[in-house]
mmCIF file of C-alpha atoms in Angstrom:
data_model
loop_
_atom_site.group_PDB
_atom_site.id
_atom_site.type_symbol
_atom_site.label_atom_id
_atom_site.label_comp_id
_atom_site.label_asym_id
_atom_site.label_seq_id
_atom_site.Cartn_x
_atom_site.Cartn_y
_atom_site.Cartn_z
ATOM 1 C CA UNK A 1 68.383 4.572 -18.376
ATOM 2 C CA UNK A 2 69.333 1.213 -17.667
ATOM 3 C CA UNK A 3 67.530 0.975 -14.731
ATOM 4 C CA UNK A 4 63.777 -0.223 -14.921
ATOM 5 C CA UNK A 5 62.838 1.991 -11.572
ATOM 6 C CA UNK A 6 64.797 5.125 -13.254
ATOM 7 C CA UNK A 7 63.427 4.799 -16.862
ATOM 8 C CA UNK A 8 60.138 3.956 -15.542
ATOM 9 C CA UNK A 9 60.219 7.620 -13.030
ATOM 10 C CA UNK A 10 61.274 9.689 -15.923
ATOM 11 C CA UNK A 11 58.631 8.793 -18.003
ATOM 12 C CA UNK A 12 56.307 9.337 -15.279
ATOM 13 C CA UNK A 13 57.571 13.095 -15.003
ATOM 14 C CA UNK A 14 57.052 13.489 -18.941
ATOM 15 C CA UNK A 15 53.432 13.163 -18.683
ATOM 16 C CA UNK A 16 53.621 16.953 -17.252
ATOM 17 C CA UNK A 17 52.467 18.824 -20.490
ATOM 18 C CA UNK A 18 55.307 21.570 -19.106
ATOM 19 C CA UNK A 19 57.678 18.535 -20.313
ATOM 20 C CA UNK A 20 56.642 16.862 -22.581
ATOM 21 C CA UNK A 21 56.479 19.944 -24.894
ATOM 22 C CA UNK A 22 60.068 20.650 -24.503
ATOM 23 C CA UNK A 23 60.540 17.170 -26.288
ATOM 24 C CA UNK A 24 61.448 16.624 -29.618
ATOM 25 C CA UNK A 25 59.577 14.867 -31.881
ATOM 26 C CA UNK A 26 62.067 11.980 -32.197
ATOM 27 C CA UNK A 27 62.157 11.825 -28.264
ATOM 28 C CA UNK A 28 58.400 11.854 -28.303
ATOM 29 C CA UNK A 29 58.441 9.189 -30.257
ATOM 30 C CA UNK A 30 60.919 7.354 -28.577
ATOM 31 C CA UNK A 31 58.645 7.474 -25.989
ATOM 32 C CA UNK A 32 55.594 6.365 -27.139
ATOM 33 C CA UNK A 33 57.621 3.222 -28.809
ATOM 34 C CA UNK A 34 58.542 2.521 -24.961
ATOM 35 C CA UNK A 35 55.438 1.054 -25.284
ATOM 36 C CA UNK A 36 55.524 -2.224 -27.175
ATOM 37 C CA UNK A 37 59.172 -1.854 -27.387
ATOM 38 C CA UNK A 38 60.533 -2.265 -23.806
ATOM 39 C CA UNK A 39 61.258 -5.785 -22.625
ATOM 40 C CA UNK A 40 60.436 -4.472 -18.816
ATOM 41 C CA UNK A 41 56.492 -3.628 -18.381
ATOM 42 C CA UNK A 42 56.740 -0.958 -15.720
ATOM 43 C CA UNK A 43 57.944 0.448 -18.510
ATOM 44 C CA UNK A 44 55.615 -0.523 -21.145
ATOM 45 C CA UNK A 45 53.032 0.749 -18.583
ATOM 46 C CA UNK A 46 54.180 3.902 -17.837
ATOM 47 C CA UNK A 47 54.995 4.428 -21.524
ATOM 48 C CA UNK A 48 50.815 3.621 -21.844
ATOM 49 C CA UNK A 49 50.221 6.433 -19.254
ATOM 50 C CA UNK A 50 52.226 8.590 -21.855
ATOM 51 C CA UNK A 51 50.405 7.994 -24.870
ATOM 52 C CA UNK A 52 47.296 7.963 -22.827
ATOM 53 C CA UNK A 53 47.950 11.777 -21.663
ATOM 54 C CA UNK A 54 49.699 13.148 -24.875
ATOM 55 C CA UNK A 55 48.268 11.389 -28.157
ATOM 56 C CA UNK A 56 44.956 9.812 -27.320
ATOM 57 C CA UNK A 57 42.047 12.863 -27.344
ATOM 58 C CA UNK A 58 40.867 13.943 -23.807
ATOM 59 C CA UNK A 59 40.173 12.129 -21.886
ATOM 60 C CA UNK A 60 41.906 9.446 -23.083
ATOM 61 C CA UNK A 61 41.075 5.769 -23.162
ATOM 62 C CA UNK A 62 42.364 5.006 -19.123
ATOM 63 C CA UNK A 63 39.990 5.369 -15.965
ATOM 64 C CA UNK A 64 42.840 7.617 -14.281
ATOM 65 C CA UNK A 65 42.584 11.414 -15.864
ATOM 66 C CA UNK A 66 45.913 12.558 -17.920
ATOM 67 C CA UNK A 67 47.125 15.777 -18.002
ATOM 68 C CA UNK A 68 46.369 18.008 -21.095
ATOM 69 C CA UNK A 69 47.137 16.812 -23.952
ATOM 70 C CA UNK A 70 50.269 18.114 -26.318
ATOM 71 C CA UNK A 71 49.059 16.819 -29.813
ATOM 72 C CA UNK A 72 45.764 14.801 -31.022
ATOM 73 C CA UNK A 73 45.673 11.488 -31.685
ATOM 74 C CA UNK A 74 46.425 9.713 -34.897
ATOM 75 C CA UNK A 75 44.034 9.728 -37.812
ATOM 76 C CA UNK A 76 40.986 7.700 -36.918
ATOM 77 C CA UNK A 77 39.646 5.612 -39.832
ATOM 78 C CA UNK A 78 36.054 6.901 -40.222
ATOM 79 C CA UNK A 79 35.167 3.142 -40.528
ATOM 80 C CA UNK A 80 36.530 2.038 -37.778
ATOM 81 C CA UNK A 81 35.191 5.005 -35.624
ATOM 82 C CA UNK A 82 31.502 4.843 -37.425
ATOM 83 C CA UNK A 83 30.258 7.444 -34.513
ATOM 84 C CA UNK A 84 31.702 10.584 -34.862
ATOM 85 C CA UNK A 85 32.329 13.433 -32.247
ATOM 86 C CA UNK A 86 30.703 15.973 -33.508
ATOM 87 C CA UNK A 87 30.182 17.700 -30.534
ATOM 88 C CA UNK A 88 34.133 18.979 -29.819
ATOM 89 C CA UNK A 89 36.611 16.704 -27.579
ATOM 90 C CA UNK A 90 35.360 18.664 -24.319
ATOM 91 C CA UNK A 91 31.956 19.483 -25.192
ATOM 92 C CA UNK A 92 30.925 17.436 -22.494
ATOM 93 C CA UNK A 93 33.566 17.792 -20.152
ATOM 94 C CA UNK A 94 36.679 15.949 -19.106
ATOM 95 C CA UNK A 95 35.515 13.165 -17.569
ATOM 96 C CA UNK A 96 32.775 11.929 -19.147
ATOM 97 C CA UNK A 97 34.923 9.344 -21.392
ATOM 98 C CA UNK A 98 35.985 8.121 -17.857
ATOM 99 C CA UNK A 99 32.611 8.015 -16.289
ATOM 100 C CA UNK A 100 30.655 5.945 -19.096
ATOM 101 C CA UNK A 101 33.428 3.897 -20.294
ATOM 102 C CA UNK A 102 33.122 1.395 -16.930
ATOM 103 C CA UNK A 103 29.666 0.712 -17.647
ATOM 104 C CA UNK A 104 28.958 -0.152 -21.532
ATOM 105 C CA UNK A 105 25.578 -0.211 -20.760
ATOM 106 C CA UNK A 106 24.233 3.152 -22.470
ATOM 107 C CA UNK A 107 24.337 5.060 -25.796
ATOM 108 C CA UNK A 108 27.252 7.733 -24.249
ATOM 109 C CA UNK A 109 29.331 4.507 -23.110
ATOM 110 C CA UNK A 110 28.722 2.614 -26.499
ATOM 111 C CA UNK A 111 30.046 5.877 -27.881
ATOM 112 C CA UNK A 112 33.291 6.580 -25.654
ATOM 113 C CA UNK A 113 34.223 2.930 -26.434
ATOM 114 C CA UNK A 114 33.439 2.915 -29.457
ATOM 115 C CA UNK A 115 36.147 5.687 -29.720
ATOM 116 C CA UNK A 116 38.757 4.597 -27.416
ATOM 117 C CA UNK A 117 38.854 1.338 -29.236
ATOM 118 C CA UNK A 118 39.325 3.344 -32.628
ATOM 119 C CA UNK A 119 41.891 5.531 -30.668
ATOM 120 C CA UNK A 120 43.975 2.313 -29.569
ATOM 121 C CA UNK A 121 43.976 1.083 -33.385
ATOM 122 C CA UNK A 122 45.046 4.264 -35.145
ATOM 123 C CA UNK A 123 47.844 4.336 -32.596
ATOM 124 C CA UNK A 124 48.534 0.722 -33.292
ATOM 125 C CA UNK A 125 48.061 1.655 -37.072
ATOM 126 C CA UNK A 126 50.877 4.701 -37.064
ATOM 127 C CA UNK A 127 53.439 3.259 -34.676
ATOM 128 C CA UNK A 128 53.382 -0.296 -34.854
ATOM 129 C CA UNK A 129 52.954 -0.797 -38.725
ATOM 130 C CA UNK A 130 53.844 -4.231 -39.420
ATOM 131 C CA UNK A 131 54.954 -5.773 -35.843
ATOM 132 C CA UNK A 132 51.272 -6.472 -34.878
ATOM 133 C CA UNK A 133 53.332 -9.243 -32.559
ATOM 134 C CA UNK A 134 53.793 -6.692 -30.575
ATOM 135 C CA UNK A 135 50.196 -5.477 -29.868
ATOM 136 C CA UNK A 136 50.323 -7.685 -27.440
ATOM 137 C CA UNK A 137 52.502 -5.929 -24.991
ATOM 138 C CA UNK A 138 50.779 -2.585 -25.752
ATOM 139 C CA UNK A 139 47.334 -4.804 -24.705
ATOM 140 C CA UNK A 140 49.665 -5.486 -21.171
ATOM 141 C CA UNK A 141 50.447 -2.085 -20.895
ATOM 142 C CA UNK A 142 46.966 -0.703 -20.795
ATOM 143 C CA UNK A 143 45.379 -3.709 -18.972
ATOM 144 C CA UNK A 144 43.790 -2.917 -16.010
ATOM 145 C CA UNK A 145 43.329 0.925 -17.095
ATOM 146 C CA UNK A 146 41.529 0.909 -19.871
ATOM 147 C CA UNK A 147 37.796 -0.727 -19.800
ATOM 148 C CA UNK A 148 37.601 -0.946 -23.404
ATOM 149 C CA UNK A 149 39.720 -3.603 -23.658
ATOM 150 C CA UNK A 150 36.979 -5.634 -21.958
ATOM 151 C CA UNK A 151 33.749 -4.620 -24.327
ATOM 152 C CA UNK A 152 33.723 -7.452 -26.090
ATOM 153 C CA UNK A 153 30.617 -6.760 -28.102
ATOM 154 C CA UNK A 154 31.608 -3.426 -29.527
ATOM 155 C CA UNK A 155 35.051 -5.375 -30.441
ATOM 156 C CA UNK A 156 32.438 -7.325 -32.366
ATOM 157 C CA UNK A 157 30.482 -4.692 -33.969
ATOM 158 C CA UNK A 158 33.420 -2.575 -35.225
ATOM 159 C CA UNK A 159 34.738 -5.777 -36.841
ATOM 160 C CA UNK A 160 31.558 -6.331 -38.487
ATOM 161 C CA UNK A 161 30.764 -2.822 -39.697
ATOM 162 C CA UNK A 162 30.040 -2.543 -43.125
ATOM 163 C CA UNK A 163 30.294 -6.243 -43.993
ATOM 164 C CA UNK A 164 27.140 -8.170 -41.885
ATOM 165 C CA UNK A 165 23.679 -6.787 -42.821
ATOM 166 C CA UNK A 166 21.941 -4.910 -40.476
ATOM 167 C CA UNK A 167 25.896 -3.267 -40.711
ATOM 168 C CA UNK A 168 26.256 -0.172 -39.308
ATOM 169 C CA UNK A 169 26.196 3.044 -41.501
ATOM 170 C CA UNK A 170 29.351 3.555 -43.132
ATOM 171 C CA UNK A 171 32.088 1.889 -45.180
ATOM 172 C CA UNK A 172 34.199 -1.338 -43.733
ATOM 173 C CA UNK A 173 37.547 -0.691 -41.703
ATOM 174 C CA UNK A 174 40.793 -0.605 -43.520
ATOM 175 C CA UNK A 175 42.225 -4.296 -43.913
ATOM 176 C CA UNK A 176 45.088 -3.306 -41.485
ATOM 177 C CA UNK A 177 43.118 -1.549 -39.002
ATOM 178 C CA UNK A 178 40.657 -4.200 -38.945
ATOM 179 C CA UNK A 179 43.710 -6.753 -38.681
ATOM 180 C CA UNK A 180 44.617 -4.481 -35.679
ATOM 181 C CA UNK A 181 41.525 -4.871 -33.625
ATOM 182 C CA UNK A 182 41.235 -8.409 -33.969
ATOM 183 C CA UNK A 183 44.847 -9.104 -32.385
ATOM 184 C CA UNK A 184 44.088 -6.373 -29.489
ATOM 185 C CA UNK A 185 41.079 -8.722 -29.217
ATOM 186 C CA UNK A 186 42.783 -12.081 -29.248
ATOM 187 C CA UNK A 187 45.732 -10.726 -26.744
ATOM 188 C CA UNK A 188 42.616 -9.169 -24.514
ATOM 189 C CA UNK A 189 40.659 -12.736 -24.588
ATOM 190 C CA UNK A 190 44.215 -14.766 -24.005
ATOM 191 C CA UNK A 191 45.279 -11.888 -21.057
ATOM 192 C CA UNK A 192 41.810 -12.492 -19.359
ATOM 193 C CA UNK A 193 42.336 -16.136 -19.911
ATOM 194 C CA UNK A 194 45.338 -16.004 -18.390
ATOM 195 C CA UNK A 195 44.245 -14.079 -15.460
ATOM 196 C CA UNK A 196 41.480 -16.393 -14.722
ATOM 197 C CA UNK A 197 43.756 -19.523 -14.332
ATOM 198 C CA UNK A 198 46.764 -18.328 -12.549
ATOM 199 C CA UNK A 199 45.528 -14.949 -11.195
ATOM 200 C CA UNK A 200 44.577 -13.600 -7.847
ATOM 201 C CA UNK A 201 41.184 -14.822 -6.135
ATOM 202 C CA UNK A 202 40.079 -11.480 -6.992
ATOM 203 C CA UNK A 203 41.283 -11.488 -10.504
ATOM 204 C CA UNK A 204 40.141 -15.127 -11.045
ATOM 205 C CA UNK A 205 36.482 -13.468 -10.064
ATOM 206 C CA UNK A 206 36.978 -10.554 -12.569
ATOM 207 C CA UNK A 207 38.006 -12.822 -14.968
ATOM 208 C CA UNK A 208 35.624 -15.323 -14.911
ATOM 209 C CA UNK A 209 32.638 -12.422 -15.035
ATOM 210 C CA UNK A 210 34.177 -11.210 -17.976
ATOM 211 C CA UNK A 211 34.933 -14.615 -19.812
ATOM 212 C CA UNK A 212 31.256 -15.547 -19.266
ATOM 213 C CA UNK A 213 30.078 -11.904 -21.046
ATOM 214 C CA UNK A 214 33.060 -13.120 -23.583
ATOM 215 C CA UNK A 215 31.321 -16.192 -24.460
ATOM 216 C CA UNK A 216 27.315 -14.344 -24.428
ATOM 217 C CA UNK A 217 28.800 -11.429 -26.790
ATOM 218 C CA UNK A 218 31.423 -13.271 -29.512
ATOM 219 C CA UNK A 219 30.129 -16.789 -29.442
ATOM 220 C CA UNK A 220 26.450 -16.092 -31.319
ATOM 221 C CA UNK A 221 28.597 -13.741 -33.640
ATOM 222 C CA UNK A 222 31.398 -16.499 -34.424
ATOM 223 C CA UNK A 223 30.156 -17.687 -38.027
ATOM 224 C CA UNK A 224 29.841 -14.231 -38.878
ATOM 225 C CA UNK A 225 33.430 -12.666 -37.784
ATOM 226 C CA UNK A 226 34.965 -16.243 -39.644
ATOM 227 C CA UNK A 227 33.145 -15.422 -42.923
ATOM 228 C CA UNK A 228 34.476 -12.086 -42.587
ATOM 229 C CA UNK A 229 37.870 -13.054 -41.689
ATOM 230 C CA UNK A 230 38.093 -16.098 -44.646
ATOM 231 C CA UNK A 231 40.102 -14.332 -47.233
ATOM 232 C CA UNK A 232 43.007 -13.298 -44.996
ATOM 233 C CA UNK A 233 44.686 -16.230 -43.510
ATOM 234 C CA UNK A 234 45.978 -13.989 -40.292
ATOM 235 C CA UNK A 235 42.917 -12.898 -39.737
ATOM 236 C CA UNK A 236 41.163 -16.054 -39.706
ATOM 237 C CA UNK A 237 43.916 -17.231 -37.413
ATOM 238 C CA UNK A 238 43.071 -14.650 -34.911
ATOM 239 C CA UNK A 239 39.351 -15.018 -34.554
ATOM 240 C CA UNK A 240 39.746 -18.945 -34.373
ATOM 241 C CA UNK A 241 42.512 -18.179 -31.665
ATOM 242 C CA UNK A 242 39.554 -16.362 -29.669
ATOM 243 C CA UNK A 243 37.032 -18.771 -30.617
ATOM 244 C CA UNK A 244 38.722 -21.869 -29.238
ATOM 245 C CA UNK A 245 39.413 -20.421 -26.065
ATOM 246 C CA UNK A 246 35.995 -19.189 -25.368
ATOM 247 C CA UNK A 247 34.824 -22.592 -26.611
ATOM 248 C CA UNK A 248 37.136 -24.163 -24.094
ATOM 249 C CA UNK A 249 35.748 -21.973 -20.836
ATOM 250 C CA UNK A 250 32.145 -22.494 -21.965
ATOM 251 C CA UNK A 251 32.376 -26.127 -22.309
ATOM 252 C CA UNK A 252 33.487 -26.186 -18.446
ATOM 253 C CA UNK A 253 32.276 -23.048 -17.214
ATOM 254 C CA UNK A 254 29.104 -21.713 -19.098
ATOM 255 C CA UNK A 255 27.483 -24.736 -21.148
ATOM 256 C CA UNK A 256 24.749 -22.776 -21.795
ATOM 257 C CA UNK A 257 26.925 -20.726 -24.469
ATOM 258 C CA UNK A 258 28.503 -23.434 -26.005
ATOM 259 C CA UNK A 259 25.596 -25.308 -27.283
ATOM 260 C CA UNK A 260 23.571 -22.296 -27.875
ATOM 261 C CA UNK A 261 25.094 -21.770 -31.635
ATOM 262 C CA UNK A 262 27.166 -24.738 -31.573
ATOM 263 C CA UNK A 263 25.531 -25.920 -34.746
ATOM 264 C CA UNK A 264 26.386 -22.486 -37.338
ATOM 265 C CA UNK A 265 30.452 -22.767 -35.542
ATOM 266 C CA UNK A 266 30.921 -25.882 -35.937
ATOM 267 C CA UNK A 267 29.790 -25.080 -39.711
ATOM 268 C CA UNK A 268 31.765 -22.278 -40.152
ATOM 269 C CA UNK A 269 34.579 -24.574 -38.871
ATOM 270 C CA UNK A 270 34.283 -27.261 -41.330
ATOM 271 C CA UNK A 271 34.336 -24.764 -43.716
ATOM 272 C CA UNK A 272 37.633 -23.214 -41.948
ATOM 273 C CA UNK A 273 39.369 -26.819 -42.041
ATOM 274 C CA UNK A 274 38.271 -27.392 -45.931
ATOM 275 C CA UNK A 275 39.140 -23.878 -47.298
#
């Protein structure tokens, strides 16, 4: 429809499983592509409510519960998920995905993010392909939602698996998935950013807690992601994308950070600029 309000209320209705199963595939699809694909993001968001309730695995990666789900999500790369569900999607119960993933502070929440992250990349992996641009906008759609976005040191441990003794068990992600997850985590570090200089008091607050945690979590770990990063110029991009803007907040806002590994960044830097 070419109305925002109208498009936006219709795709609100499909996240009944009663409808969404009388869709096609192609009109699924269409759907889900909503997504990163509309320009209007009431959309885009309630496009994210749609994936959330139809491809991601209960209970999907948003604090707000979905209705059942109509298919499982995409493939997840074994590397990129290194923790694996072997317990059954509700062996636990519904809402226990919900319940842990506000507070990363436990081996259950370390797990359910662990997953949703995974969950986000697959689905950025099958329906995105090569317009990564665009994660972005699927970051937007979710913000707010989906506490994940804001873990920033399992973000840092899934891009390190497999390649930074003491890695995790398990082989490395794929090139492209781990290309995925470090553009959801530059647009997540630029979105919170963002929020902190032109948001609401409230957000500003939010934002500034979680741009402090940034800057504890990624900054120690910055030599390492760049050394992983080296031999793919976009990638390298990326992580010095999130590494300047942390580097700018802590210099004002949380000194303590910036000098505490100042010495191996600026290395790894140098190294950057020569290369």
């Amino acid at each position: 429809d070419v109305d925002a309000k109208v498009a936006a209320a219709a795709i609100r209705c499909l996240r009944l499983p009663e409808l969404a199963a009388r869709l096609e595939d192609s009109e699924f699809d269409h759907v889900v592509n909503m997504c990163p694909g509309s320009v209007d993001q009431t959309i885009r968001a309630e496009a994210g409510c749609f994936i959330n309730s139809h491809v991601f695995h209960d209970p999907g990666i948003c604090v707000v519960q979905g209705p059942t789900k109509r298919k499982r999500a995409p493939d997840v790369d074994p590397a990129v998920a290194p923790v694996a569900d072997a317990a059954g999607d509700d062996a636990d119960g519904p809402d226990v995905g919900v319940r842990a993933a506000s507070d990363p502070s436990n081996v259950e929440a370390l797990f359910n993010s662990e997953i949703h992250l995974s969950s986000l990349v697959a689905y950025i992996d099958d329906y995105l392909g090569e317009r990564l641009r665009l994660v972005e906008r699927v970051v937007s759609a979710f913000w707010g939602r989906a506490p994940a976005l804001t873990h920033w040191g399992i973000m840092v441990n899934l891009c390190l698996d497999g390649e930074w003794p003491p890695a995790q068990s398990g082989e490395p992600p794929s090139p492209k998935r781990r290309l995925a997850l470090l553009f959801v985590m530059e647009a997540a570090i630029r979105r919170t950013e963002e929020d902190f200089r032109g948001g609401k008091p409230a957000e500003q607050a939010t934002a500034l807690a979680r741009l402090t945690e940034a800057c504890a979590k990624m900054l120690p770990e910055m030599p390492k992601l760049m050394e992983v990063c080296r031999a793919d110029s976009q990638m390298l991009q990326l992580i010095c994308q999130v590494c300047r803007i942390l580097l700018n907040f802590a210099a004002d806002h949380s000194p303590q950070h910036a000098v505490a590994n100042v010495a191996a960044i600026c290395h790894s830097l140098r190294r950057t600029f020569e290369s």
